Short mmCIF file of C-alpha atoms in Angstrom, two decimals:
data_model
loop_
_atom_site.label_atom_id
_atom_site.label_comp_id
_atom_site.label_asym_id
_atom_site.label_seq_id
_atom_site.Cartn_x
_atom_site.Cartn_y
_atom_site.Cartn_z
CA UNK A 1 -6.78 -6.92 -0.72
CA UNK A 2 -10.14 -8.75 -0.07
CA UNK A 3 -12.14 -6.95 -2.87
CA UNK A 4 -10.77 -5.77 -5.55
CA UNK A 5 -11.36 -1.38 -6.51
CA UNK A 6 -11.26 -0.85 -10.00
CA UNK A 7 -10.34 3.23 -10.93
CA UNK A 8 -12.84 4.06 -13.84
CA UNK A 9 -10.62 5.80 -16.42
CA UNK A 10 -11.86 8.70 -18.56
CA UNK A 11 -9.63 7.99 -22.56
CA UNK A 12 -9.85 11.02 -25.05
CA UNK A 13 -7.92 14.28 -26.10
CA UNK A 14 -5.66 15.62 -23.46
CA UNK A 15 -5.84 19.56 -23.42
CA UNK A 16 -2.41 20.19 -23.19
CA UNK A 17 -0.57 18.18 -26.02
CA UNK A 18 -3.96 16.80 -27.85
CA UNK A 19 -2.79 13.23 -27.58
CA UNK A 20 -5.17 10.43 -26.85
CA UNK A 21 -4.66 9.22 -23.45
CA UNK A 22 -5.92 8.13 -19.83
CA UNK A 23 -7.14 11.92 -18.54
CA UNK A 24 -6.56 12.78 -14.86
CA UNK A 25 -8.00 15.76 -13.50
CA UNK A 26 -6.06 18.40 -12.69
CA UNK A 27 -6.73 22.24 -11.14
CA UNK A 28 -5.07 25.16 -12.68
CA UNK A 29 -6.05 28.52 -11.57
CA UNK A 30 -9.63 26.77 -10.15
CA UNK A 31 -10.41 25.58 -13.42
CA UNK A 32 -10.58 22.15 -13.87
CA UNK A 33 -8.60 20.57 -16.91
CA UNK A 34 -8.50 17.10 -18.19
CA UNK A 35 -4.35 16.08 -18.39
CA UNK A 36 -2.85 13.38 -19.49
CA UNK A 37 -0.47 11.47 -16.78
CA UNK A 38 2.42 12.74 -18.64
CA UNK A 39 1.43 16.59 -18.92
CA UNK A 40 0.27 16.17 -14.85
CA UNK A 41 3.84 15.27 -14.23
CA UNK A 42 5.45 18.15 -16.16
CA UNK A 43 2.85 20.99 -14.00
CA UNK A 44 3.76 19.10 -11.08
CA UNK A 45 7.68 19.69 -12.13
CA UNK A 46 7.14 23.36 -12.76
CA UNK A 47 5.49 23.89 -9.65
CA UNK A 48 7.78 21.85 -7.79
CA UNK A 49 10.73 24.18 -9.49
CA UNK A 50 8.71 27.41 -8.54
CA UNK A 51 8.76 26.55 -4.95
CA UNK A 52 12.97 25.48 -4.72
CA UNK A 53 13.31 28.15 -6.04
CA UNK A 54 10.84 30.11 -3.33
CA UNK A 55 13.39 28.82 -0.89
CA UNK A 56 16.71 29.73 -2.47
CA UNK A 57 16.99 25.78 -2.86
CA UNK A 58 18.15 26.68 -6.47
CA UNK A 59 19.66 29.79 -7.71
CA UNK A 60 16.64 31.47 -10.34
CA UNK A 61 17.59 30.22 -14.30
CA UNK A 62 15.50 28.77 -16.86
CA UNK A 63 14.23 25.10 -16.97
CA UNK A 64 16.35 24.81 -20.38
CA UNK A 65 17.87 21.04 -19.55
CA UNK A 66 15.87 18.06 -19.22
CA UNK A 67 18.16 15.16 -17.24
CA UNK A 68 17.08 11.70 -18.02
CA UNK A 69 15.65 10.80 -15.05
CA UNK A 70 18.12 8.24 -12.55
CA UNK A 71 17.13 5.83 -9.67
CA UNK A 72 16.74 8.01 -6.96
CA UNK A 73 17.00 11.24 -8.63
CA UNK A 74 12.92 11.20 -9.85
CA UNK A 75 12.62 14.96 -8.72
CA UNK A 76 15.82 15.39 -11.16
CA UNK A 77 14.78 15.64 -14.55
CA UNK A 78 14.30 19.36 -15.73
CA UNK A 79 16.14 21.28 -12.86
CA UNK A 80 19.29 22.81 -14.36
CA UNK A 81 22.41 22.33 -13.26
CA UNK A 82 22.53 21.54 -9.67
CA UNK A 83 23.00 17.31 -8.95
CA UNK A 84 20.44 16.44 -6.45
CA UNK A 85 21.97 13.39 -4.18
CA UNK A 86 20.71 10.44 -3.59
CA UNK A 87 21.62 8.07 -0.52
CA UNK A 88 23.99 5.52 -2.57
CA UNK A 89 26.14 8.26 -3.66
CA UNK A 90 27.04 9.75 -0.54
CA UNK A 91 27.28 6.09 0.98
CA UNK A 92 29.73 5.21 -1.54
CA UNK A 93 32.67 4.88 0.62
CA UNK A 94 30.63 2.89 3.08
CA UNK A 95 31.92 -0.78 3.18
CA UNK A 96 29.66 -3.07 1.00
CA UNK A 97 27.65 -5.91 3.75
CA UNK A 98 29.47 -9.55 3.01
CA UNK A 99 27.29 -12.42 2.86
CA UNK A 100 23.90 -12.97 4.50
CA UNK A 101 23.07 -16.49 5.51
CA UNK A 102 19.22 -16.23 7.22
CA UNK A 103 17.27 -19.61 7.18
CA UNK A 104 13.72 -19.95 8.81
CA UNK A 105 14.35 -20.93 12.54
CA UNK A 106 10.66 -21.16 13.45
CA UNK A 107 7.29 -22.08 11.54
CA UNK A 108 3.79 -21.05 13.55
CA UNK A 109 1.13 -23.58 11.98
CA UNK A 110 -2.20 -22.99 13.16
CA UNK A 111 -3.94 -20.67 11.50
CA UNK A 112 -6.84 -22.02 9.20
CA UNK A 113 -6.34 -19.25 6.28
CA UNK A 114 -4.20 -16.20 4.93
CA UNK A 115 -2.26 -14.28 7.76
CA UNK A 116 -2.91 -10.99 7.47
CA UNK A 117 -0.77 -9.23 9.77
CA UNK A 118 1.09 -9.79 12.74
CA UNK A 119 3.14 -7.39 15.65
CA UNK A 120 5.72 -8.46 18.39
CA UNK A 121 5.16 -7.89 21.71
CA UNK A 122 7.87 -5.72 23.85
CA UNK A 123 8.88 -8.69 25.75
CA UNK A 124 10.80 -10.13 22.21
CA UNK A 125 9.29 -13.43 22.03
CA UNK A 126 5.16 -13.24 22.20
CA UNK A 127 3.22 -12.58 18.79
CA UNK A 128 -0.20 -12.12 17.73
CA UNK A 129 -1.32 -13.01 13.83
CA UNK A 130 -4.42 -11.98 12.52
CA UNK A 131 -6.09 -14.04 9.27
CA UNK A 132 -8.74 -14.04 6.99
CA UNK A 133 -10.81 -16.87 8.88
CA UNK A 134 -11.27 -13.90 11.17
CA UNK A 135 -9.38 -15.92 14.06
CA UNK A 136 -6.12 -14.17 16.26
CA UNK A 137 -3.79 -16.27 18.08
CA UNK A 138 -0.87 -14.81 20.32
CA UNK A 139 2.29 -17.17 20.11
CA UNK A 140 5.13 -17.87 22.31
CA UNK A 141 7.60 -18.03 19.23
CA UNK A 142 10.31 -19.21 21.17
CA UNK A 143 8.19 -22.71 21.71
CA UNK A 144 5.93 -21.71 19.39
CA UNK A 145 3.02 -22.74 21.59
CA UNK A 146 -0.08 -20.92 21.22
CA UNK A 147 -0.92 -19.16 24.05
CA UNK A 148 -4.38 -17.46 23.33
CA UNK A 149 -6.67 -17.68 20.74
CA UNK A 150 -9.98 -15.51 19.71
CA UNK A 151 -12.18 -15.99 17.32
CA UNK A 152 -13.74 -12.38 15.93
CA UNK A 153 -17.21 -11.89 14.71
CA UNK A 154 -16.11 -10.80 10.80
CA UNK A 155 -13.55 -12.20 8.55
CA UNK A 156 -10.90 -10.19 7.36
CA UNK A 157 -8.68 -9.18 10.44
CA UNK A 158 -6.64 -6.90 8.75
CA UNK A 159 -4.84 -5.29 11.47
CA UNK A 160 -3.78 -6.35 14.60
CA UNK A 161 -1.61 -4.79 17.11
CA UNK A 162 0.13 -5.94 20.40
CA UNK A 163 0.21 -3.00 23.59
CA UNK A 164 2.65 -1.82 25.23
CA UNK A 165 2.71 -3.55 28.38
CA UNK A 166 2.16 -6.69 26.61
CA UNK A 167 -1.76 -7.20 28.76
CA UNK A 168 -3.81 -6.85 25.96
CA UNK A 169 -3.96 -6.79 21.82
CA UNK A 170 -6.22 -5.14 19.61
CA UNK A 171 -7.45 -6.30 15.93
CA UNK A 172 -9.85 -5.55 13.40
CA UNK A 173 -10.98 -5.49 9.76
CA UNK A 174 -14.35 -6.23 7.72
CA UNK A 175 -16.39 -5.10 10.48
CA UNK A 176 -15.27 -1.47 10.35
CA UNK A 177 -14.03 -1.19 14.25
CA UNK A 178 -10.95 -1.30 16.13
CA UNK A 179 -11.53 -4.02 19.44
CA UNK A 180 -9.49 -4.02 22.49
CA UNK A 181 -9.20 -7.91 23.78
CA UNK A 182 -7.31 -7.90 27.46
CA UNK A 183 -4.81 -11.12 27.33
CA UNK A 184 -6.03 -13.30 30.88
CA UNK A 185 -4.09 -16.45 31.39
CA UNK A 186 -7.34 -17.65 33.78
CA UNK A 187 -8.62 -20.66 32.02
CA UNK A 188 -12.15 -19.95 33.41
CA UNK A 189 -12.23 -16.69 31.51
CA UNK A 190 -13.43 -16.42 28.11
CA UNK A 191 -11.60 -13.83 25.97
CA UNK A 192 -14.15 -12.75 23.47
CA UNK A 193 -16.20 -11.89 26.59
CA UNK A 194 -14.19 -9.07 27.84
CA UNK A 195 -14.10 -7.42 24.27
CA UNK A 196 -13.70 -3.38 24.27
CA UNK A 197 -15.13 -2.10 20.59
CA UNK A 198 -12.57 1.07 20.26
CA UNK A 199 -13.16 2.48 17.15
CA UNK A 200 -15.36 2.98 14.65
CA UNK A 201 -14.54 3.68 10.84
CA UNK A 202 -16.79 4.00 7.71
CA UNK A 203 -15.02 0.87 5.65
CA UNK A 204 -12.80 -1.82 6.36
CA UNK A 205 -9.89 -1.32 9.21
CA UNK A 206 -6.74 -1.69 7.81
CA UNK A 207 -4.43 -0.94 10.20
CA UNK A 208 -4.16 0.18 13.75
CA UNK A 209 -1.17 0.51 16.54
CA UNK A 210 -1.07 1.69 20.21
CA UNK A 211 0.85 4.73 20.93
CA UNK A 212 3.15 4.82 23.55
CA UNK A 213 1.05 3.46 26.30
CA UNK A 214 -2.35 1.01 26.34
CA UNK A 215 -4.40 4.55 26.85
CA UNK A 216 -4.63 5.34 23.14
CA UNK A 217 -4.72 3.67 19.66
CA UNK A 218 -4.43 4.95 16.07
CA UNK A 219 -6.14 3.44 13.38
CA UNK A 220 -6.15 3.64 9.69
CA UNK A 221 -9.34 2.91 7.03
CA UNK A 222 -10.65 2.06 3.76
CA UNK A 223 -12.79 5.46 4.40
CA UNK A 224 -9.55 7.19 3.41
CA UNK A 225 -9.15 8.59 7.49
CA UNK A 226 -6.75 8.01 10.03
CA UNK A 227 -8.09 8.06 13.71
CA UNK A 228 -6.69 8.81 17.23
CA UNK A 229 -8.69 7.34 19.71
CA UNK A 230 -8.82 6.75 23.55
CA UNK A 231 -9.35 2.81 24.93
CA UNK A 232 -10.76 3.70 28.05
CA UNK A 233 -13.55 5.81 26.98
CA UNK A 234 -13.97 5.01 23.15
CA UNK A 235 -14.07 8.44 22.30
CA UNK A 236 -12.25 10.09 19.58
CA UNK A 237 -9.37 12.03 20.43
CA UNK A 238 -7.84 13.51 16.50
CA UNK A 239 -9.31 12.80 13.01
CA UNK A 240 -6.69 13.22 9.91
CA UNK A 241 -8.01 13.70 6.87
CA UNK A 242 -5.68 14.28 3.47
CA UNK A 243 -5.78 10.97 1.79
CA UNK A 244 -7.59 10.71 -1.30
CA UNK A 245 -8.12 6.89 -1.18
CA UNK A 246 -7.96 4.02 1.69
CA UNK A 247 -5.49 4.41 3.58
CA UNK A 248 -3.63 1.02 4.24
CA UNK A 249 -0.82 1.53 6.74
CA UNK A 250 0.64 3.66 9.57
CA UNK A 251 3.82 3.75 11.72
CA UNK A 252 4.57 5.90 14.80
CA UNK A 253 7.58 7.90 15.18
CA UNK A 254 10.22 6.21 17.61
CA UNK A 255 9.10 8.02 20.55
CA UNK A 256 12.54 10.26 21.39
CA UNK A 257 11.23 12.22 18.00
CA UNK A 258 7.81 13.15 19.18
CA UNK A 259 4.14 13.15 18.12
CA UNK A 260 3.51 12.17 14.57
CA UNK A 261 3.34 9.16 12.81
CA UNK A 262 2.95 8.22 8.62
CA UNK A 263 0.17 6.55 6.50
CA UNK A 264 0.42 5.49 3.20
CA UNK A 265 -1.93 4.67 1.53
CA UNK A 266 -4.36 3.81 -1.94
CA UNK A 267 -3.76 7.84 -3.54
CA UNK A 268 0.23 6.64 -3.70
CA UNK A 269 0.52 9.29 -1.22
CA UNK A 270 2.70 8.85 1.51
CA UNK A 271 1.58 11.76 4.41
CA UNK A 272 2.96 12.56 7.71
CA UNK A 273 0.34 13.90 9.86
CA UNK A 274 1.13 16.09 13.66
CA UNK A 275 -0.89 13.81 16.36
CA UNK A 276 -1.68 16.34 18.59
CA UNK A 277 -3.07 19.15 15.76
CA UNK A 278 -4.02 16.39 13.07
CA UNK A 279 -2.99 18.55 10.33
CA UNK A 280 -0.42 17.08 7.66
CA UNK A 281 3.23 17.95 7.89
CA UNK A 282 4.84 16.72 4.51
CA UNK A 283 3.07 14.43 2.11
CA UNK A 284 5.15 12.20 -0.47
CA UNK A 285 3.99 11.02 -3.87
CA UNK A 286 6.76 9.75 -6.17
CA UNK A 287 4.95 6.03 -6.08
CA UNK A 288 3.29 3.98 -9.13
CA UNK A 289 0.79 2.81 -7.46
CA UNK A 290 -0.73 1.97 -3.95
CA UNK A 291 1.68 1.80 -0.84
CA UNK A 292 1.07 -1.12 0.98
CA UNK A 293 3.83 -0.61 3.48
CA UNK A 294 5.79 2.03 5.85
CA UNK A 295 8.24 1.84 8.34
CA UNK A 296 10.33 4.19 10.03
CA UNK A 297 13.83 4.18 10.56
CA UNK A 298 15.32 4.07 14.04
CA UNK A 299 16.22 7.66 13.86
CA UNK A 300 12.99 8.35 13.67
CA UNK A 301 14.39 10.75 10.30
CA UNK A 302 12.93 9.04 7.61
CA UNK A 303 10.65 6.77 6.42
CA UNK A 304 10.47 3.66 4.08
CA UNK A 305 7.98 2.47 2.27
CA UNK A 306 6.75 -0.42 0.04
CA UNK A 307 4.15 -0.33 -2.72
CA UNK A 308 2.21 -2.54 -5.42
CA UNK A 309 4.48 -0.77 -8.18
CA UNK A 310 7.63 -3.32 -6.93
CA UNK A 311 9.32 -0.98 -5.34
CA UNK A 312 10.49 0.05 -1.69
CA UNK A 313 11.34 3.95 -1.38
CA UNK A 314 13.21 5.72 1.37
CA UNK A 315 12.09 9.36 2.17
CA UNK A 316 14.08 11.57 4.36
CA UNK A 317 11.80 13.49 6.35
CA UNK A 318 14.06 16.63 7.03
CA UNK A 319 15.56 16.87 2.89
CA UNK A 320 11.40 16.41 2.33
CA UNK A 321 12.27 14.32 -0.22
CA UNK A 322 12.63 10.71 -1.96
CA UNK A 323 16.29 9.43 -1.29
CA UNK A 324 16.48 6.18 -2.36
CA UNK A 325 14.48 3.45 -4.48
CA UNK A 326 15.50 0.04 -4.16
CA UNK A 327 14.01 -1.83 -7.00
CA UNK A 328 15.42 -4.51 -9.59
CA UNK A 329 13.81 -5.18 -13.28
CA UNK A 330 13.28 -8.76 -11.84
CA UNK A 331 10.91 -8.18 -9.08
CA UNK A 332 7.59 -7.46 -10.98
CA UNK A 333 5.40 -8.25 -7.58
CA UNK A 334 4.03 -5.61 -5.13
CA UNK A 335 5.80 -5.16 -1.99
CA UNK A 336 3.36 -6.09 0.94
CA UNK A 337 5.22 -5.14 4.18
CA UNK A 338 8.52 -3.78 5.05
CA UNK A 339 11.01 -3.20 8.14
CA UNK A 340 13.80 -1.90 9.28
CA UNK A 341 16.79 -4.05 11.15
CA UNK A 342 17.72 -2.45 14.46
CA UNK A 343 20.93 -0.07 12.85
CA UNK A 344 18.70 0.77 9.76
CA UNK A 345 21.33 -0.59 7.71
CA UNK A 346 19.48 -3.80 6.33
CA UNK A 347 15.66 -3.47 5.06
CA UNK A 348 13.55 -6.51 4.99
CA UNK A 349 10.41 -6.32 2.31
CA UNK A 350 8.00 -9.65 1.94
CA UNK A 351 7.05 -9.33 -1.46
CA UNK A 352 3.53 -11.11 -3.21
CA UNK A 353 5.55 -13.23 -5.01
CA UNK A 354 6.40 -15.38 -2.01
CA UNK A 355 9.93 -14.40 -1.26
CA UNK A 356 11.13 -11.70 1.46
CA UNK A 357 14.11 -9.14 -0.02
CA UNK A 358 16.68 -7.99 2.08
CA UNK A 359 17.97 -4.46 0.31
CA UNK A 360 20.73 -2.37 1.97
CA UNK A 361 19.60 0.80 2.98
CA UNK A 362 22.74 2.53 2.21
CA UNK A 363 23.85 1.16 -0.92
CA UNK A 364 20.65 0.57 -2.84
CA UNK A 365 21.87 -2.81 -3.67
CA UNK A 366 19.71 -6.11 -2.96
CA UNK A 367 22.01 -8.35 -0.34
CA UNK A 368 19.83 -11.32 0.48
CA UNK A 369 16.87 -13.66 -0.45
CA UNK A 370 14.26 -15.52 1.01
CA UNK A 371 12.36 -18.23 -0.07
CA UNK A 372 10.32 -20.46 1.96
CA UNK A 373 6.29 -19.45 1.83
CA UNK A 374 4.20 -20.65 -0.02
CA UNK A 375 1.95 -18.04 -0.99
CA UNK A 376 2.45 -14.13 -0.81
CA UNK A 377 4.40 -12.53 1.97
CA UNK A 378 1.65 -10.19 3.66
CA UNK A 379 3.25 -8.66 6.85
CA UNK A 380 6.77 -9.10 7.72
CA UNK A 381 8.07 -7.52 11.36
CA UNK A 382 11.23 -6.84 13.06
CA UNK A 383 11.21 -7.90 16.83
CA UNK A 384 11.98 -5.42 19.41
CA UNK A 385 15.88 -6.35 20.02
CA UNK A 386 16.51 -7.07 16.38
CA UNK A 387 17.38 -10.92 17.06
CA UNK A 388 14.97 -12.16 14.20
CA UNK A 389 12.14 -10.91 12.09
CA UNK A 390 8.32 -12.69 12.08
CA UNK A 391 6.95 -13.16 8.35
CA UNK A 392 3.49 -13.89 8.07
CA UNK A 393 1.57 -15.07 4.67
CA UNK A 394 -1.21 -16.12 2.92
CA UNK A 395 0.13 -19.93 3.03
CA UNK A 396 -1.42 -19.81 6.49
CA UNK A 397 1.81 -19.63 8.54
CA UNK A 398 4.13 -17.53 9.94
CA UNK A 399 7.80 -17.76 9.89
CA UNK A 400 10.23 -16.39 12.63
CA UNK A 401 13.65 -15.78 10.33
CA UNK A 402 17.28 -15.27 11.95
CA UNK B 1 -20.03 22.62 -8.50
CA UNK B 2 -17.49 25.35 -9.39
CA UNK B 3 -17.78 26.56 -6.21
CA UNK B 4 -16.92 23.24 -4.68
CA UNK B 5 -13.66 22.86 -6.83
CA UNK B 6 -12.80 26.79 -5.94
CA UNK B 7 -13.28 25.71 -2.14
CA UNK B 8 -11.54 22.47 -2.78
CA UNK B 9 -8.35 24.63 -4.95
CA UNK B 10 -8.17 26.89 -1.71
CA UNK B 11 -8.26 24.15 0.21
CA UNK B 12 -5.46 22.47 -1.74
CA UNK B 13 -3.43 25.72 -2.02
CA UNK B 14 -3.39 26.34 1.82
CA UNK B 15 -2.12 22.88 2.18
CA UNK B 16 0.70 23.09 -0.32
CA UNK B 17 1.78 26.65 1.07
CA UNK B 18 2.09 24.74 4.17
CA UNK B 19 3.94 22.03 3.19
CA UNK B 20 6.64 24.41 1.10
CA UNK B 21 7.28 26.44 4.61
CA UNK B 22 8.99 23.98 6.35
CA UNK B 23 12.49 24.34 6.64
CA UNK B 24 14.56 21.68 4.53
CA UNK B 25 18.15 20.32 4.54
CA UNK B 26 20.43 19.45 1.75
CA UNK B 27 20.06 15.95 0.60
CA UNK B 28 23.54 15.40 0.94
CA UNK B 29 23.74 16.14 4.64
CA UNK B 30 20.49 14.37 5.64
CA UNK B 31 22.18 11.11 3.81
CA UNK B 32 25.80 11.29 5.55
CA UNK B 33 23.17 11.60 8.79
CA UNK B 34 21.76 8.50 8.12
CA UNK B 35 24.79 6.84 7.20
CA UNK B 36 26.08 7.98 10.29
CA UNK B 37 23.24 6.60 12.88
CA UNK B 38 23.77 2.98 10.46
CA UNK B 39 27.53 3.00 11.78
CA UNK B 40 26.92 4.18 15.17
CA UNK B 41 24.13 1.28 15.73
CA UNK B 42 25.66 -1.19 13.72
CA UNK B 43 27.47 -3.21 16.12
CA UNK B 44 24.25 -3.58 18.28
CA UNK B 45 22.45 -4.52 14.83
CA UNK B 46 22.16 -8.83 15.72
CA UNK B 47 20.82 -9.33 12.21
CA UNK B 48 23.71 -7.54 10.19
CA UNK B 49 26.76 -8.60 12.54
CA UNK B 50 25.42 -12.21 13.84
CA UNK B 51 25.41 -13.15 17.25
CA UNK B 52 26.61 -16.59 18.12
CA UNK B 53 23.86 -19.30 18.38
CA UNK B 54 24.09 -19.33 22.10
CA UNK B 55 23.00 -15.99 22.55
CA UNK B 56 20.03 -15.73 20.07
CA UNK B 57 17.07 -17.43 21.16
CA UNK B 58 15.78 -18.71 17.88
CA UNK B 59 19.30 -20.07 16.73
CA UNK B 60 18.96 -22.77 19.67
CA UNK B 61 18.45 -26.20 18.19
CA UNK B 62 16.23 -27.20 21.74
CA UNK B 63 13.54 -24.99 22.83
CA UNK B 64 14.03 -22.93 25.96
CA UNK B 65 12.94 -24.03 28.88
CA UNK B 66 11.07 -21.31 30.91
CA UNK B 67 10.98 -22.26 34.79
#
């Protein structure tokens, strides 16, 4: 990120097991109580247990065993008796994917600094990067020609997004607003002229995405707030508020599954909001640190996400749980972006230390690698048909992969 | 600022009792689900089966030529 948030941590006694640690606070019967990470975990457990148990998930017995806790299984350790699945096991009959061979087909140069993020345009082939020199460009990535090219008032475009029908984009970042640019091919026109300021946040933009038609965008901020709003008028539709931190990504449902969409964000809190009533369905927090990252999967069932602690996670929204962690001891570096192949089968994840990881969903298991930037790996997409995937990075280019 | 944590404790418990009332499935049917949309979709999937170079655009060695 462009500046860096330090978390001011309060060391001393925790006052459940007395042991000097970093304190979090926690809320137990409205009385607030100084924890340490470890004793936050094990109310968490309990009260996760209690409410299983609420639903008949688990038959009522004492939490007398304490399972070492296995990838996938992190809501495992402490619930007695019952095995709680995770994807790999069930796919374990599934054949294992054969070889991947996946070279770089095309290289965008052109942009004068870190790419920031990137999105595909329906038609397959048109793109639009965003970078730190505050400058968007929309490529034809079969030629790679550039076919547009605005430079914004602030530095720092964070987000950018393509529409629907392919007429216009919209970007933003340091300067706290969400702008509508319509694409003209006249040469006489001027593109920054016919600007459309959308939306407004408190802090920096981070991401932002069109919903199913040019009419309406949802945006995501540093304020910690997620925001529906409408093009035309600039008015704001739906506010969601839940996360405790920025909030640094969002992804809309495929559209056959209806009106909600997920943000991830700085809390390690992964939430799924309703569009329509802005409340919050189901929130996930199973991740180390801040989720840079998520993605749905073509079924529109579950989510994926990728996060500064290394690892991508895969969340099934219907179990309402984690069910699957794809991680190796090797890869120490923060995922930055992640995607989805058309199937769901294969998951692409750019990582910050340069190379893009290509995991298999089902298995767990890491089938490909990718080297070939220079710098960090900051948004990595999937294009509409699934022919090739668009990586763009802080090496100042972008790289179509197939 | 008690009364702010009580309002923000309610706040947190309303959510919570929210999230634990929606209905759930089994972990192991929601998996075999997904398994089952990967092998249903798979054979449309052009970066896990390949498509010849000739049919993906970026595989061509010249550039297309739009008329």
């Amino acid at each position: 990120m462009c500046d860096q948030t330090f978390l001011a941590v309060v060391f001393g006694p925790c006052d459940k097991c007395s042991k000097e640690k970093p304190l979090r606070a926690v809320y137990i019967k409205s009385e607030q109580l100084s924890y340490c990470s470890l004793c936050v975990e094990m109310v968490q457990l309990v009260g996760l247990h209690h409410r299983l148990k609420l639903h008949g998930l688990i038959p009522p017995s004492d939490i007398t065993h304490k399972h070492r806790d296995l990838p996938g299984q992190s809501f495992d350790a402490g619930l007695s008796n019952h095995r709680l699945f995770a994807v790999h096991q069930v796919a374990e009959r599934v054949e294992a994917l054969g070889q991947f061979v996946m070279k770089t087909r095309r290289t965008l140069k052109g942009h004068g600094n870190k790419v920031l993020c990137m999105d595909w345009c329906k038609d397959k082939r048109r793109i639009v990067s965003s970078s730190q020199d505050g400058k968007v460009i929309v490529w034809d990535s079969f030629t790679t020609n550039k076919e547009h090219a605005v430079t914004m008032p602030c530095t720092w475009v964070m987000a950018c997004a393509y529409a629907p029908s392919g007429c216009a984009v919209a970007c933003g970042g340091l300067d706290n607003k969400c702008s509508v640019y319509p694409l003209t091919f006249d040469k006489n026109e001027n593109m920054a002229a016919k600007k459309k300021s959308v939306a407004m946040h408190t802090n920096y933009l981070s991401a932002c995405s069109f919903t199913n038609s040019d009419m309406q965008i949802l945006t995501a901020s540093g304020d910690g707030t997620c925001a529906l709003w409408d093009v035309e008028s600039g008015q704001l539709l739906q506010s969601f508020h839940g996360h405790g931190a920025d909030v640094l990504c969002l992804d809309l449902a495929p559209s056959e599954t209806g009106n909600t969409f997920v943000s991830g964000g700085c809390d390690k809190k992964a939430m799924v909001w309703d569009m329509r009533s802005g409340q919050c369905i189901q929130s996930f927090e199973t991740h180390d640190s801040d989720i840079n990252s998520v993605r749905y999967y073509p079924s529109g069932d579950a989510f994926a996400s990728g996060s500064d602690d290394a690892t991508c996670r895969l969340y099934d929204l219907r179990a309402d749980r984690e069910v699957a962690i794809y991680s190796k001891e090797s890869i120490i570096f923060g995922a930055s972006s992640v995607d989805f192949s058309l199937s769901g089968r294969l998951l692409f994840a750019g990582y910050n230390d340069y190379t893009i990881n290509v995991w298999d969903v089902l298995k767990g298991s890491r089938v490909s690698i990718l080297f070939g930037h220079e710098n960090r790996v900051s948004t990595l997409r999937v294009s509409p048909d699934g022919t090739a995937f668009c990586s763009g990075s802080w090496d100042h280019t972008l790289r179509v992969s197939a | 600022s008690t009364t702010n944590n009580i309002a923000q404790a309610r706040k947190l418990v309303e959510q919570l009792r929210i999230e634990a009332g929606i209905e759930r499935i089994k972990v192991s049917k929601a998996s075999s689900e997904l398994m089952n949309y990967c092998e249903q979709h798979a054979r449309n999937d052009p970066l896990l089966v390949g498509v010849p170079a000739s049919e993906n655009p970026f595989k061509d060695k010249k550039p297309c030529i739009i008329l």
